[in-house]
Each structure stands twice: as structure tokens, then as C-alpha cells.
């Protein structure tokens, strides 16, 4: 005799099989009032069910990380466009052969910024090596946006050491794909930026921001604002590449104009070496290394 649990599992399987059959046969999915609500994409994608989708995007990654025993993360942000040195050099060679000035300028920037890839990879290795000798509850896991560039470098560093790492990817019009070094069981895809940002912060014990563009700035200032307003606990906020950040943003102007307090500049610090970045985290939490 089937138990109620088995019956429920069969109904879930049947609902999924119906959708899969439609997809495999290339049939359009027409509205169907009789279809189970949770197995009805047209229903779930209505404007009125947006709140349910919020809940699902919050719950799925949370449960998966909880099941994997991941409670503490070190979040690494940075440009999706930067490449490792060998790839950047190849880009420059191709650009110089083309003779297109704009391509040469872009490739030169890639070569100039390639060291950041290596620094992010080395930092992640250090975090993974530390965690390998810790009790499960004290382990730190690298968490990135899951994409290419600096995100790939950090995921790769953890992967080098055989450590799990989290990737919080985002669905974009140009379809950013997850990098190959994110742990498959912890590679998540989001539709809503807001929910993705919440997951960055939910387990974050430190933030390391490498040079990047609008996305990096958005995520960096989101974290700084949450800590400044005491909506999140203080964590080490490290800006890697002091020359880049100081050229990009003169934060002293905010103090001079009374927009922030002088103490707010202590919410973050500049670093230029992976070891210095790690030492800042060790000091903040008095870790035993």
C-alpha cells in the first residue's frame, strides 16, 4: 500500500513529466486551469505571483547552502571582464595584428589589469587552505557572482584546493554563464538582483572588492550602506587595488561636504596584496592560523 507521502511524490513526478513531455514534443504550453498550480509556469510567471517567486529565490539557495553546511562566506566582487595574464596577452596580440586602435586600447587595459585575476585566485586559495583545517562550523567559503573575470578567479582558487565555493549568478539579456569552477551543487541562478544581493550578505563574514564596473560598485555600496546604517553586522570590507579605487572615487569629498561622518571612512580599508587582505580578516575575527 502506498503511503500518503508516496502518493504526493507521484503527483509531483506526474506534474513534472507532463511539462517535460510538452517541451520534448515542441508543443506550446497553453493555459490549463486543471494543471497543478506549482507546476503551471504561466501561473507562476504572472505579475500577481511575483511575491511567490521572491520567496522561492530566497529559499532555494538558502536550503542548498544549509544542506551543504555552509554558514560563513567570504564574498569576492570584481570585474567580469578581466582575464588571466595569458589570455589577456593573446587578446593584445590579436588586437595589434588587427591594427584597430580601440581594440588595442582595450587589450592593453586587459593586460594591465590581469594581475588582479591572479591576486583573487591566490586569496581564495588562502581562504580554502585555512578552512580545510577548521571544524565544519568555522569554515569559510568563497562566494562570488558566479561569472567570469574576477569571479572566475576566486572560484578557481577555491577549486584549486578542492574546496566548495558558491556562485550566485544572475540572468541577463546577454546570458552570463556560470564559470566552470563554481561547485555545481552551489551554482545558483537568480532573476531578481535584490534577492541575489540578500544572499551575498546573509552568510558574509567579509567582503573583498576588486576593481570593477557598475555591478561591483552597486554591490560594494550596498554592503557599506547596510553596515553604516547598522542593518548588517560590521564585517571587513576590503577594497583591493588602492590606486584604482582612489582614482575612481574620492570618498574624502563626502566627508568634506558633510554627506558622511569621518568615522564612516573606517568602514572599509584599502589593500594591495592577497596576504594583507587575509590578515585583515584574521585580525578582525582573531582567527587561529
mmCIF file of C-alpha atoms in Angstrom:
data_model
loop_
_atom_site.group_PDB
_atom_site.id
_atom_site.type_symbol
_atom_site.label_atom_id
_atom_site.label_comp_id
_atom_site.label_asym_id
_atom_site.label_seq_id
_atom_site.Cartn_x
_atom_site.Cartn_y
_atom_site.Cartn_z
ATOM 1 C CA UNK A 1 0.000 0.000 0.000
ATOM 2 C CA UNK A 2 1.265 3.436 -0.868
ATOM 3 C CA UNK A 3 1.715 5.905 1.967
ATOM 4 C CA UNK A 4 0.406 9.488 1.628
ATOM 5 C CA UNK A 5 3.990 10.649 1.153
ATOM 6 C CA UNK A 6 4.473 8.298 -1.787
ATOM 7 C CA UNK A 7 1.224 9.480 -3.340
ATOM 8 C CA UNK A 8 2.370 13.090 -3.085
ATOM 9 C CA UNK A 9 5.713 12.245 -4.622
ATOM 10 C CA UNK A 10 3.945 10.520 -7.531
ATOM 11 C CA UNK A 11 1.775 13.563 -8.152
ATOM 12 C CA UNK A 12 4.830 15.815 -8.195
ATOM 13 C CA UNK A 13 6.532 13.486 -10.647
ATOM 14 C CA UNK A 14 3.466 13.317 -12.869
ATOM 15 C CA UNK A 15 3.172 17.102 -12.966
ATOM 16 C CA UNK A 16 6.789 17.451 -13.969
ATOM 17 C CA UNK A 17 6.518 14.665 -16.563
ATOM 18 C CA UNK A 18 3.611 16.486 -18.212
ATOM 19 C CA UNK A 19 5.660 19.656 -18.610
ATOM 20 C CA UNK A 20 8.690 17.723 -19.846
ATOM 21 C CA UNK A 21 6.583 15.932 -22.475
ATOM 22 C CA UNK A 22 5.305 19.250 -23.776
ATOM 23 C CA UNK A 23 8.859 20.559 -24.065
ATOM 24 C CA UNK A 24 10.243 17.419 -25.710
ATOM 25 C CA UNK A 25 7.477 17.343 -28.313
ATOM 26 C CA UNK A 26 7.784 21.046 -29.034
ATOM 27 C CA UNK A 27 4.189 21.692 -28.039
ATOM 28 C CA UNK A 28 3.177 25.163 -26.819
ATOM 29 C CA UNK A 29 2.145 25.252 -23.180
ATOM 30 C CA UNK A 30 -1.414 26.524 -23.253
ATOM 31 C CA UNK A 31 -3.219 27.805 -20.191
ATOM 32 C CA UNK A 32 -4.771 24.942 -18.285
ATOM 33 C CA UNK A 33 -6.962 25.551 -15.256
ATOM 34 C CA UNK A 34 -6.668 21.880 -14.270
ATOM 35 C CA UNK A 35 -2.863 21.892 -14.084
ATOM 36 C CA UNK A 36 -1.444 21.846 -10.555
ATOM 37 C CA UNK A 37 -0.639 25.418 -9.542
ATOM 38 C CA UNK A 38 3.004 24.759 -8.603
ATOM 39 C CA UNK A 39 3.557 23.026 -11.967
ATOM 40 C CA UNK A 40 1.973 25.786 -14.038
ATOM 41 C CA UNK A 41 4.649 28.155 -15.409
ATOM 42 C CA UNK A 42 2.098 30.525 -16.903
ATOM 43 C CA UNK A 43 0.516 30.933 -13.496
ATOM 44 C CA UNK A 44 3.828 31.272 -11.651
ATOM 45 C CA UNK A 45 5.036 33.941 -14.085
ATOM 46 C CA UNK A 46 2.029 36.208 -13.606
ATOM 47 C CA UNK A 47 2.608 39.607 -12.067
ATOM 48 C CA UNK A 48 0.391 38.644 -9.133
ATOM 49 C CA UNK A 49 2.651 35.707 -8.201
ATOM 50 C CA UNK A 50 5.827 37.784 -8.051
ATOM 51 C CA UNK A 51 5.862 37.533 -4.260
ATOM 52 C CA UNK A 52 5.920 33.743 -4.517
ATOM 53 C CA UNK A 53 8.860 33.934 -6.907
ATOM 54 C CA UNK A 54 10.672 36.174 -4.409
ATOM 55 C CA UNK A 55 10.158 33.545 -1.738
ATOM 56 C CA UNK A 56 11.406 30.757 -3.993
ATOM 57 C CA UNK A 57 14.570 32.667 -4.935
ATOM 58 C CA UNK A 58 15.210 33.282 -1.265
ATOM 59 C CA UNK A 59 14.511 29.714 -0.195
ATOM 60 C CA UNK A 60 16.220 27.539 -2.822
ATOM 61 C CA UNK A 61 19.832 28.784 -2.358
ATOM 62 C CA UNK A 62 19.352 29.052 1.389
ATOM 63 C CA UNK A 63 18.285 25.437 1.758
ATOM 64 C CA UNK A 64 21.019 24.169 -0.542
ATOM 65 C CA UNK A 65 23.736 26.005 1.386
ATOM 66 C CA UNK A 66 22.287 24.881 4.689
ATOM 67 C CA UNK A 67 22.267 21.284 3.495
ATOM 68 C CA UNK A 68 25.933 21.660 2.499
ATOM 69 C CA UNK A 69 26.803 23.061 5.931
ATOM 70 C CA UNK A 70 27.784 26.455 4.563
ATOM 71 C CA UNK A 71 27.187 29.184 7.135
ATOM 72 C CA UNK A 72 30.176 31.531 6.672
ATOM 73 C CA UNK A 73 31.283 33.029 3.361
ATOM 74 C CA UNK A 74 33.902 35.455 2.122
ATOM 75 C CA UNK A 75 32.376 37.351 -0.774
ATOM 76 C CA UNK A 76 34.627 38.369 -3.652
ATOM 77 C CA UNK A 77 33.416 41.008 -6.124
ATOM 78 C CA UNK A 78 35.173 42.390 -9.179
ATOM 79 C CA UNK A 79 35.052 42.915 -12.909
ATOM 80 C CA UNK A 80 33.592 40.180 -15.082
ATOM 81 C CA UNK A 81 35.765 41.452 -17.946
ATOM 82 C CA UNK A 82 39.251 40.975 -16.527
ATOM 83 C CA UNK A 83 41.205 37.944 -17.728
ATOM 84 C CA UNK A 84 44.226 35.973 -16.599
ATOM 85 C CA UNK A 85 47.590 37.087 -17.960
ATOM 86 C CA UNK A 86 47.966 34.522 -20.760
ATOM 87 C CA UNK A 87 44.515 35.224 -22.159
ATOM 88 C CA UNK A 88 44.989 38.984 -21.870
ATOM 89 C CA UNK A 89 48.289 38.749 -23.721
ATOM 90 C CA UNK A 90 46.653 36.766 -26.519
ATOM 91 C CA UNK A 91 43.976 39.448 -26.800
ATOM 92 C CA UNK A 92 46.676 42.085 -27.156
ATOM 93 C CA UNK A 93 48.496 40.133 -29.878
ATOM 94 C CA UNK A 94 45.272 39.762 -31.866
ATOM 95 C CA UNK A 95 44.420 43.426 -31.401
ATOM 96 C CA UNK A 96 47.840 44.574 -32.554
ATOM 97 C CA UNK A 97 47.541 42.384 -35.629
ATOM 98 C CA UNK A 98 44.165 43.944 -36.414
ATOM 99 C CA UNK A 99 45.567 47.454 -36.133
ATOM 100 C CA UNK A 100 42.262 48.736 -34.694
ATOM 101 C CA UNK A 101 43.171 51.419 -32.154
ATOM 102 C CA UNK A 102 40.115 50.864 -29.935
ATOM 103 C CA UNK A 103 40.791 47.126 -29.749
ATOM 104 C CA UNK A 104 44.435 47.734 -28.886
ATOM 105 C CA UNK A 105 43.480 50.129 -26.091
ATOM 106 C CA UNK A 106 41.022 47.617 -24.603
ATOM 107 C CA UNK A 107 43.543 44.796 -24.840
ATOM 108 C CA UNK A 108 46.225 46.913 -23.178
ATOM 109 C CA UNK A 109 43.824 47.511 -20.296
ATOM 110 C CA UNK A 110 43.243 43.762 -20.025
ATOM 111 C CA UNK A 111 46.984 43.147 -19.780
ATOM 112 C CA UNK A 112 47.347 45.936 -17.221
ATOM 113 C CA UNK A 113 44.577 44.501 -15.048
ATOM 114 C CA UNK A 114 45.453 40.817 -15.451
ATOM 115 C CA UNK A 115 47.387 40.673 -12.138
ATOM 116 C CA UNK A 116 44.093 41.175 -10.295
ATOM 117 C CA UNK A 117 42.975 37.772 -11.603
ATOM 118 C CA UNK A 118 45.999 36.105 -10.042
ATOM 119 C CA UNK A 119 45.544 38.019 -6.773
ATOM 120 C CA UNK A 120 41.899 36.942 -6.487
ATOM 121 C CA UNK A 121 42.830 33.341 -7.195
ATOM 122 C CA UNK A 122 45.603 33.358 -4.594
ATOM 123 C CA UNK A 123 43.369 34.972 -1.966
ATOM 124 C CA UNK A 124 40.724 32.279 -2.478
ATOM 125 C CA UNK A 125 43.370 29.570 -2.163
ATOM 126 C CA UNK A 126 44.403 31.040 1.179
ATOM 127 C CA UNK A 127 40.827 31.024 2.468
ATOM 128 C CA UNK A 128 40.337 27.441 1.322
ATOM 129 C CA UNK A 129 43.597 26.241 2.892
ATOM 130 C CA UNK A 130 42.649 27.829 6.210
ATOM 131 C CA UNK A 131 39.186 26.285 6.183
ATOM 132 C CA UNK A 132 40.470 22.811 5.361
ATOM 133 C CA UNK A 133 41.881 22.541 8.887
ATOM 134 C CA UNK A 134 38.856 24.033 10.673
ATOM 135 C CA UNK A 135 35.824 22.389 12.221
ATOM 136 C CA UNK A 136 32.880 22.487 9.806
ATOM 137 C CA UNK A 137 31.083 25.225 11.724
ATOM 138 C CA UNK A 138 34.103 27.540 11.481
ATOM 139 C CA UNK A 139 34.950 27.033 7.831
ATOM 140 C CA UNK A 140 34.871 29.972 5.432
ATOM 141 C CA UNK A 141 33.713 29.501 1.856
ATOM 142 C CA UNK A 142 34.384 31.688 -1.147
ATOM 143 C CA UNK A 143 31.228 33.190 -2.616
ATOM 144 C CA UNK A 144 31.141 35.109 -5.901
ATOM 145 C CA UNK A 145 28.685 36.276 -8.517
ATOM 146 C CA UNK A 146 29.469 33.051 -10.339
ATOM 147 C CA UNK A 147 30.503 34.644 -13.632
ATOM 148 C CA UNK A 148 33.777 35.231 -15.475
ATOM 149 C CA UNK A 149 36.697 37.536 -14.691
ATOM 150 C CA UNK A 150 37.484 38.164 -11.034
ATOM 151 C CA UNK A 151 34.568 35.947 -10.041
ATOM 152 C CA UNK A 152 36.066 33.075 -12.006
ATOM 153 C CA UNK A 153 39.479 33.697 -10.471
ATOM 154 C CA UNK A 154 38.144 33.442 -6.913
ATOM 155 C CA UNK A 155 36.052 30.363 -7.706
ATOM 156 C CA UNK A 156 39.107 28.855 -9.349
ATOM 157 C CA UNK A 157 41.297 29.466 -6.326
ATOM 158 C CA UNK A 158 38.882 27.583 -4.083
ATOM 159 C CA UNK A 159 38.571 24.858 -6.697
ATOM 160 C CA UNK A 160 42.378 24.544 -6.798
ATOM 161 C CA UNK A 161 42.267 23.481 -3.152
ATOM 162 C CA UNK A 162 39.338 21.114 -3.608
ATOM 163 C CA UNK A 163 37.033 23.393 -1.616
ATOM 164 C CA UNK A 164 33.359 24.019 -2.199
ATOM 165 C CA UNK A 165 32.518 27.519 -3.381
ATOM 166 C CA UNK A 166 29.264 29.358 -4.001
ATOM 167 C CA UNK A 167 28.243 31.103 -7.212
ATOM 168 C CA UNK A 168 25.276 33.485 -7.256
ATOM 169 C CA UNK A 169 24.727 34.087 -10.947
ATOM 170 C CA UNK A 170 22.146 36.397 -12.498
ATOM 171 C CA UNK A 171 20.013 36.003 -15.616
ATOM 172 C CA UNK A 172 20.972 38.805 -18.005
ATOM 173 C CA UNK A 173 19.878 39.665 -21.569
ATOM 174 C CA UNK A 174 23.297 38.605 -22.868
ATOM 175 C CA UNK A 175 23.096 35.412 -20.750
ATOM 176 C CA UNK A 176 26.073 35.393 -18.422
ATOM 177 C CA UNK A 177 27.010 31.776 -17.810
ATOM 178 C CA UNK A 178 28.385 30.289 -14.615
ATOM 179 C CA UNK A 179 32.139 29.833 -14.631
ATOM 180 C CA UNK A 180 33.372 26.212 -14.635
ATOM 181 C CA UNK A 181 34.975 26.423 -11.184
ATOM 182 C CA UNK A 182 31.827 27.013 -9.138
ATOM 183 C CA UNK A 183 30.738 23.904 -7.227
ATOM 184 C CA UNK A 184 27.820 22.540 -9.307
ATOM 185 C CA UNK A 185 25.614 21.911 -6.285
ATOM 186 C CA UNK A 186 26.165 25.523 -5.178
ATOM 187 C CA UNK A 187 25.806 27.226 -8.564
ATOM 188 C CA UNK A 188 22.617 29.285 -8.396
ATOM 189 C CA UNK A 189 20.867 31.473 -10.928
ATOM 190 C CA UNK A 190 18.766 34.483 -9.958
ATOM 191 C CA UNK A 191 16.248 36.610 -11.780
ATOM 192 C CA UNK A 192 15.971 39.313 -9.114
ATOM 193 C CA UNK A 193 19.038 41.378 -8.257
ATOM 194 C CA UNK A 194 17.555 42.212 -4.848
ATOM 195 C CA UNK A 195 17.336 38.567 -3.798
ATOM 196 C CA UNK A 196 20.819 37.894 -5.088
ATOM 197 C CA UNK A 197 22.189 40.768 -3.003
ATOM 198 C CA UNK A 198 20.452 39.438 0.081
ATOM 199 C CA UNK A 199 22.139 36.079 -0.410
ATOM 200 C CA UNK A 200 25.518 37.758 -0.739
ATOM 201 C CA UNK A 201 25.037 39.273 2.711
ATOM 202 C CA UNK A 202 23.190 36.520 4.557
ATOM 203 C CA UNK A 203 26.330 34.484 5.245
ATOM 204 C CA UNK A 204 29.068 37.028 4.510
ATOM 205 C CA UNK A 205 31.814 37.341 7.090
ATOM 206 C CA UNK A 206 33.961 39.561 4.859
ATOM 207 C CA UNK A 207 33.829 41.346 1.515
ATOM 208 C CA UNK A 208 36.763 41.738 -0.865
ATOM 209 C CA UNK A 209 36.043 44.122 -3.745
ATOM 210 C CA UNK A 210 38.460 44.047 -6.660
ATOM 211 C CA UNK A 211 38.371 46.711 -9.374
ATOM 212 C CA UNK A 212 35.181 46.507 -11.373
ATOM 213 C CA UNK A 213 32.389 48.409 -13.039
ATOM 214 C CA UNK A 214 28.810 49.368 -12.241
ATOM 215 C CA UNK A 215 27.910 45.961 -10.800
ATOM 216 C CA UNK A 216 30.882 45.932 -8.451
ATOM 217 C CA UNK A 217 30.149 49.480 -7.315
ATOM 218 C CA UNK A 218 26.494 48.655 -6.782
ATOM 219 C CA UNK A 219 27.260 45.634 -4.625
ATOM 220 C CA UNK A 220 30.063 47.388 -2.726
ATOM 221 C CA UNK A 221 27.995 50.401 -1.726
ATOM 222 C CA UNK A 222 25.036 48.209 -0.869
ATOM 223 C CA UNK A 223 27.188 46.463 1.742
ATOM 224 C CA UNK A 224 28.776 49.671 3.035
ATOM 225 C CA UNK A 225 25.339 51.263 3.396
ATOM 226 C CA UNK A 226 23.901 48.290 5.280
ATOM 227 C CA UNK A 227 26.794 48.312 7.730
ATOM 228 C CA UNK A 228 26.768 52.120 8.065
ATOM 229 C CA UNK A 229 23.040 52.080 8.877
ATOM 230 C CA UNK A 230 23.509 49.112 11.226
ATOM 231 C CA UNK A 231 21.174 46.958 9.162
ATOM 232 C CA UNK A 232 24.010 44.438 8.957
ATOM 233 C CA UNK A 233 26.736 43.472 11.382
ATOM 234 C CA UNK A 234 30.182 45.007 10.781
ATOM 235 C CA UNK A 235 32.391 42.857 8.579
ATOM 236 C CA UNK A 236 35.777 43.509 6.987
ATOM 237 C CA UNK A 237 35.156 45.456 3.768
ATOM 238 C CA UNK A 238 38.358 45.406 1.755
ATOM 239 C CA UNK A 239 39.000 47.365 -1.430
ATOM 240 C CA UNK A 240 41.712 45.592 -3.378
ATOM 241 C CA UNK A 241 43.821 47.881 -5.553
ATOM 242 C CA UNK A 242 44.186 51.185 -3.713
ATOM 243 C CA UNK A 243 45.355 53.095 -6.797
ATOM 244 C CA UNK A 244 42.287 52.029 -8.781
ATOM 245 C CA UNK A 245 39.785 52.821 -6.044
ATOM 246 C CA UNK A 246 41.331 56.155 -5.068
ATOM 247 C CA UNK A 247 41.430 57.283 -8.685
ATOM 248 C CA UNK A 248 37.870 56.152 -9.232
ATOM 249 C CA UNK A 249 36.214 57.657 -6.149
ATOM 250 C CA UNK A 250 37.388 60.436 -3.872
ATOM 251 C CA UNK A 251 35.444 59.462 -0.775
ATOM 252 C CA UNK A 252 37.043 62.261 1.244
ATOM 253 C CA UNK A 253 34.743 64.620 -0.653
ATOM 254 C CA UNK A 254 31.763 63.041 1.117
ATOM 255 C CA UNK A 255 33.289 63.967 4.465
ATOM 256 C CA UNK A 256 34.233 67.468 3.341
ATOM 257 C CA UNK A 257 30.677 68.100 2.157
ATOM 258 C CA UNK A 258 29.112 66.649 5.300
ATOM 259 C CA UNK A 259 27.434 63.811 3.431
ATOM 260 C CA UNK A 260 29.035 61.168 5.682
ATOM 261 C CA UNK A 261 30.874 61.211 9.009
ATOM 262 C CA UNK A 262 34.667 60.888 9.216
ATOM 263 C CA UNK A 263 34.133 57.607 11.094
ATOM 264 C CA UNK A 264 32.356 56.179 8.054
ATOM 265 C CA UNK A 265 35.663 56.015 6.207
ATOM 266 C CA UNK A 266 36.700 53.381 8.750
ATOM 267 C CA UNK A 267 34.031 51.022 7.466
ATOM 268 C CA UNK A 268 36.440 49.834 4.783
ATOM 269 C CA UNK A 269 40.146 49.650 4.080
ATOM 270 C CA UNK A 270 42.400 49.519 1.033
ATOM 271 C CA UNK A 271 44.633 46.505 0.403
ATOM 272 C CA UNK A 272 47.084 45.642 -2.360
ATOM 273 C CA UNK A 273 48.190 42.128 -1.510
ATOM 274 C CA UNK A 274 46.209 38.889 -1.005
ATOM 275 C CA UNK A 275 48.060 38.182 2.234
ATOM 276 C CA UNK A 276 47.283 41.627 3.623
ATOM 277 C CA UNK A 277 43.617 41.098 2.759
ATOM 278 C CA UNK A 278 43.583 37.742 4.547
ATOM 279 C CA UNK A 279 45.481 39.140 7.537
ATOM 280 C CA UNK A 280 42.797 41.833 7.906
ATOM 281 C CA UNK A 281 40.135 39.136 8.195
ATOM 282 C CA UNK A 282 42.254 37.102 10.607
ATOM 283 C CA UNK A 283 42.734 40.169 12.819
ATOM 284 C CA UNK A 284 39.067 41.176 12.717
ATOM 285 C CA UNK A 285 37.897 37.755 13.956
ATOM 286 C CA UNK A 286 41.037 36.801 15.910
ATOM 287 C CA UNK A 287 41.321 33.610 13.876
ATOM 288 C CA UNK A 288 43.849 30.982 14.849
ATOM 289 C CA UNK A 289 46.064 30.309 11.824
#
